[in-house]
């Protein structure tokens, strides 16, 4: 099924084409996996986000990475290249078909010992993790970002980075909610709530990048982060 959100660039199409087609390709089997995913219409991170991750993680040099939303295992396989000999990527997914494909891809790439795939609902798994993680990549159900945020910040080390994908809702994130299709309004409302929370928080330093459907990165500046909750403050 065509994912419409993958085909509505938030910057000029010719610039998107340039970033996707002219930047260095991935080598070997990982590059083949990316090409196969695009050919089959599988919603993996676009190539401009891949290149950014390569550059950024090469500078950050994380030892422990957490991903929420494994899909076919492509992005976790990219990140696994940057955790060193003793590092680890932990990823979470709940869809059986994706889990099977991810496991096959980890085996194909020789990453069975480098990537740990946790099967189940992220809302149930996250509270069981202890961390700390140097880098967290969240690319799951967009309406759940605001719900997963407290656990992500709890698990992230001070000075660590949380990167969240697809935050522009195909470029419609700033449109009045009345103009959003009813089926997308919950996502629209919760994404706006998420963005306002992290962009304005005094304990986080954040930046937005127009990669793919938009990403936001935030650095955890304080050991304990307090978030507004319906019944007051929530400390993580």
Coordinates of C-alpha atoms in Angstrom, one line a residue:
X1 CA 0.0 0.0 0.0
X2 CA 1.3 3.4 -0.9
X3 CA 2.2 5.5 2.1
X4 CA 1.1 9.0 1.1
X5 CA 3.2 10.6 3.9
X6 CA 6.3 9.3 2.1
X7 CA 5.5 11.2 -1.1
X8 CA 4.8 14.7 0.1
X9 CA 8.1 16.4 0.6
X10 CA 8.3 19.3 3.0
X11 CA 11.0 21.0 0.9
X12 CA 11.3 21.6 -2.8
X13 CA 11.1 18.4 -4.8
X14 CA 14.3 19.0 -6.7
X15 CA 16.2 19.5 -3.4
X16 CA 14.8 16.3 -2.0
X17 CA 15.8 14.5 -5.2
X18 CA 19.3 15.9 -4.9
X19 CA 19.7 14.9 -1.3
X20 CA 18.4 11.4 -2.0
X21 CA 20.2 10.6 -5.2
X22 CA 23.5 12.5 -5.0
X23 CA 24.7 11.7 -1.5
X24 CA 27.0 8.7 -1.0
X25 CA 25.2 5.3 -1.1
X26 CA 25.4 2.6 1.5
X27 CA 27.9 -0.1 0.7
X28 CA 27.3 -3.9 0.4
X29 CA 24.3 -5.8 1.7
X30 CA 23.1 -2.8 3.7
X31 CA 22.9 -0.7 0.5
X32 CA 21.1 -3.6 -1.3
X33 CA 18.6 -3.7 1.6
X34 CA 17.9 0.0 1.3
X35 CA 17.4 -0.3 -2.5
X36 CA 15.0 -3.3 -2.1
X37 CA 13.0 -1.4 0.6
X38 CA 12.5 1.6 -1.7
X39 CA 11.7 -0.6 -4.7
X40 CA 9.0 -2.4 -2.7
X41 CA 7.6 0.7 -1.1
X42 CA 8.6 -0.3 2.4
X43 CA 8.5 2.8 4.7
X44 CA 12.1 2.9 5.8
X45 CA 13.9 6.2 6.7
X46 CA 14.8 8.1 3.5
X47 CA 18.4 8.4 2.3
X48 CA 18.9 11.9 3.5
X49 CA 18.1 10.8 7.0
X50 CA 20.4 7.8 6.6
X51 CA 23.3 10.1 5.6
X52 CA 22.5 12.4 8.5
X53 CA 22.5 9.5 11.0
X54 CA 25.9 8.3 9.6
X55 CA 27.4 11.8 10.1
X56 CA 25.8 12.5 13.5
X57 CA 26.4 9.1 15.1
X58 CA 30.0 9.2 13.8
X59 CA 30.5 12.3 15.9
X60 CA 28.4 11.2 18.9
X61 CA 30.0 7.7 19.1
X62 CA 27.2 6.1 21.2
X63 CA 27.7 2.8 23.0
X64 CA 24.1 2.0 23.7
X65 CA 21.2 2.9 21.3
X66 CA 17.5 2.4 21.8
X67 CA 15.1 2.4 18.9
X68 CA 11.3 2.4 19.1
X69 CA 9.9 1.0 15.9
X70 CA 12.1 -1.6 14.3
X71 CA 10.1 -2.2 11.1
X72 CA 12.2 -4.4 8.8
X73 CA 15.4 -3.6 10.8
X74 CA 16.9 -1.2 8.4
X75 CA 17.5 1.9 10.6
X76 CA 18.7 -0.2 13.5
X77 CA 21.2 -1.9 11.1
X78 CA 22.5 1.5 10.0
X79 CA 22.9 2.6 13.6
X80 CA 24.6 -0.7 14.6
X81 CA 27.5 0.4 12.4
X82 CA 28.4 3.1 15.0
X83 CA 28.2 1.5 18.4
X84 CA 31.7 0.0 18.3
X85 CA 32.8 -3.5 19.2
X86 CA 31.2 -3.6 22.6
X87 CA 28.1 -1.4 21.9
X88 CA 24.5 -2.6 21.4
X89 CA 21.4 -1.5 19.6
X90 CA 18.1 -2.4 21.3
X91 CA 15.0 -2.0 19.2
X92 CA 11.3 -2.6 19.8
X93 CA 8.5 -3.7 17.5
X94 CA 5.0 -5.3 17.9
X95 CA 4.1 -6.4 14.4
X96 CA 4.8 -10.1 13.7
X97 CA 5.4 -9.6 10.0
X98 CA 8.0 -6.8 10.6
X99 CA 9.7 -8.8 13.4
X100 CA 10.2 -11.8 11.1
X101 CA 11.6 -9.5 8.3
X102 CA 13.8 -7.7 10.8
X103 CA 15.3 -10.9 12.1
X104 CA 16.0 -12.2 8.6
X105 CA 17.7 -8.9 7.8
X106 CA 19.9 -8.9 10.9
X107 CA 21.0 -12.4 10.0
X108 CA 21.6 -11.4 6.4
X109 CA 23.8 -8.5 7.7
X110 CA 25.6 -10.5 10.4
X111 CA 24.1 -8.3 13.2
X112 CA 22.5 -10.9 15.4
X113 CA 24.9 -10.2 18.2
X114 CA 24.8 -6.4 17.7
X115 CA 21.1 -5.8 17.7
X116 CA 18.6 -7.0 20.3
X117 CA 15.0 -7.0 19.1
X118 CA 12.3 -6.8 21.8
X119 CA 8.9 -8.1 20.7
X120 CA 5.7 -6.4 22.0
X121 CA 4.1 -3.1 22.9
X122 CA 6.5 -0.3 23.5
X123 CA 4.2 1.0 26.3
X124 CA 4.8 -2.2 28.2
X125 CA 8.4 -2.8 27.3
X126 CA 9.8 0.7 28.0
X127 CA 9.1 0.7 31.8
X128 CA 11.1 -2.5 32.1
X129 CA 14.3 -1.1 30.6
X130 CA 17.0 0.5 32.7
X131 CA 19.3 2.2 30.3
X132 CA 21.0 4.6 30.2
X133 CA 21.1 5.1 26.5
X134 CA 23.4 7.5 24.7
X135 CA 21.0 7.9 21.7
X136 CA 17.3 7.0 21.3
X137 CA 15.6 7.0 17.9
X138 CA 11.8 7.0 18.0
X139 CA 10.0 6.1 14.7
X140 CA 6.8 4.5 15.8
X141 CA 3.1 5.5 15.9
X142 CA 3.1 9.2 15.7
X143 CA 0.2 9.6 18.1
X144 CA 2.2 7.7 20.8
X145 CA 5.2 10.1 20.8
X146 CA 3.9 12.2 23.6
X147 CA 3.0 9.1 25.6
X148 CA 6.5 7.5 25.1
X149 CA 8.3 10.7 25.9
X150 CA 8.6 10.4 29.7
X151 CA 10.1 6.9 29.5
X152 CA 12.5 8.0 26.7
X153 CA 13.7 10.8 28.8
X154 CA 14.1 8.5 31.9
X155 CA 16.2 6.1 29.9
X156 CA 18.3 8.7 28.1
X157 CA 21.5 9.7 29.9
X158 CA 22.2 13.3 30.7
X159 CA 23.8 14.8 27.6
X160 CA 22.3 12.0 25.4
X161 CA 20.2 12.7 22.3
X162 CA 16.6 11.7 21.5
X163 CA 15.8 11.8 17.7
X164 CA 12.2 11.6 16.6
X165 CA 11.2 11.0 13.0
X166 CA 8.2 12.1 10.9
X167 CA 7.0 15.1 13.0
X168 CA 5.7 17.4 10.2
X169 CA 2.8 15.2 9.3
X170 CA 3.5 15.4 5.5
X171 CA 3.9 19.2 5.9
X172 CA 0.5 19.7 7.4
X173 CA 1.5 20.0 11.1
X174 CA 0.8 23.8 11.2
X175 CA -2.6 23.6 9.3
X176 CA -5.7 24.3 11.3
X177 CA -7.1 21.0 12.6
X178 CA -10.4 21.7 10.8
X179 CA -8.5 21.2 7.5
X180 CA -7.0 17.9 8.6
X181 CA -8.9 14.7 7.6
X182 CA -10.8 13.3 10.6
X183 CA -8.8 10.1 10.5
X184 CA -5.6 12.1 11.0
X185 CA -6.7 14.6 13.7
X186 CA -5.6 12.6 16.7
X187 CA -2.1 12.3 15.2
X188 CA -2.2 16.1 14.4
X189 CA -3.2 17.1 17.8
X190 CA -0.8 14.8 19.7
X191 CA 2.1 15.7 17.4
X192 CA 1.6 19.4 18.1
X193 CA 1.4 18.7 21.8
X194 CA 4.6 16.7 21.6
X195 CA 6.4 19.5 19.6
X196 CA 5.3 22.2 21.9
X197 CA 6.4 20.2 25.0
X198 CA 9.9 19.4 23.8
X199 CA 10.7 22.7 22.0
X200 CA 9.8 24.9 25.0
X201 CA 11.1 22.7 27.8
X202 CA 14.0 24.4 29.8
X203 CA 15.7 21.0 30.4
X204 CA 15.9 20.1 26.7
X205 CA 17.8 21.7 23.8
X206 CA 16.1 20.9 20.6
X207 CA 16.4 21.5 16.8
X208 CA 14.2 20.7 13.9
X209 CA 15.5 19.5 10.6
X210 CA 13.6 19.2 7.3
X211 CA 14.8 15.6 6.6
X212 CA 12.1 13.3 5.1
X213 CA 8.9 14.2 6.9
X214 CA 10.8 16.3 9.5
X215 CA 12.9 15.2 12.4
X216 CA 13.5 16.8 15.8
X217 CA 16.6 16.2 17.9
X218 CA 16.8 17.0 21.6
X219 CA 19.6 16.9 24.1
X220 CA 18.8 16.0 27.7
X221 CA 20.5 18.8 29.7
X222 CA 19.3 17.8 33.2
X223 CA 19.4 14.5 35.0
X224 CA 15.7 14.7 36.0
X225 CA 13.2 16.2 33.6
X226 CA 9.8 17.4 34.7
X227 CA 7.0 17.2 32.2
X228 CA 3.6 18.7 32.5
X229 CA 1.0 16.0 33.2
X230 CA -2.8 16.3 33.5
X231 CA -2.6 16.0 37.3
X232 CA 0.5 18.2 37.7
X233 CA 4.2 17.6 37.2
X234 CA 5.8 14.3 36.2
X235 CA 9.5 13.8 36.9
X236 CA 11.6 11.5 34.8

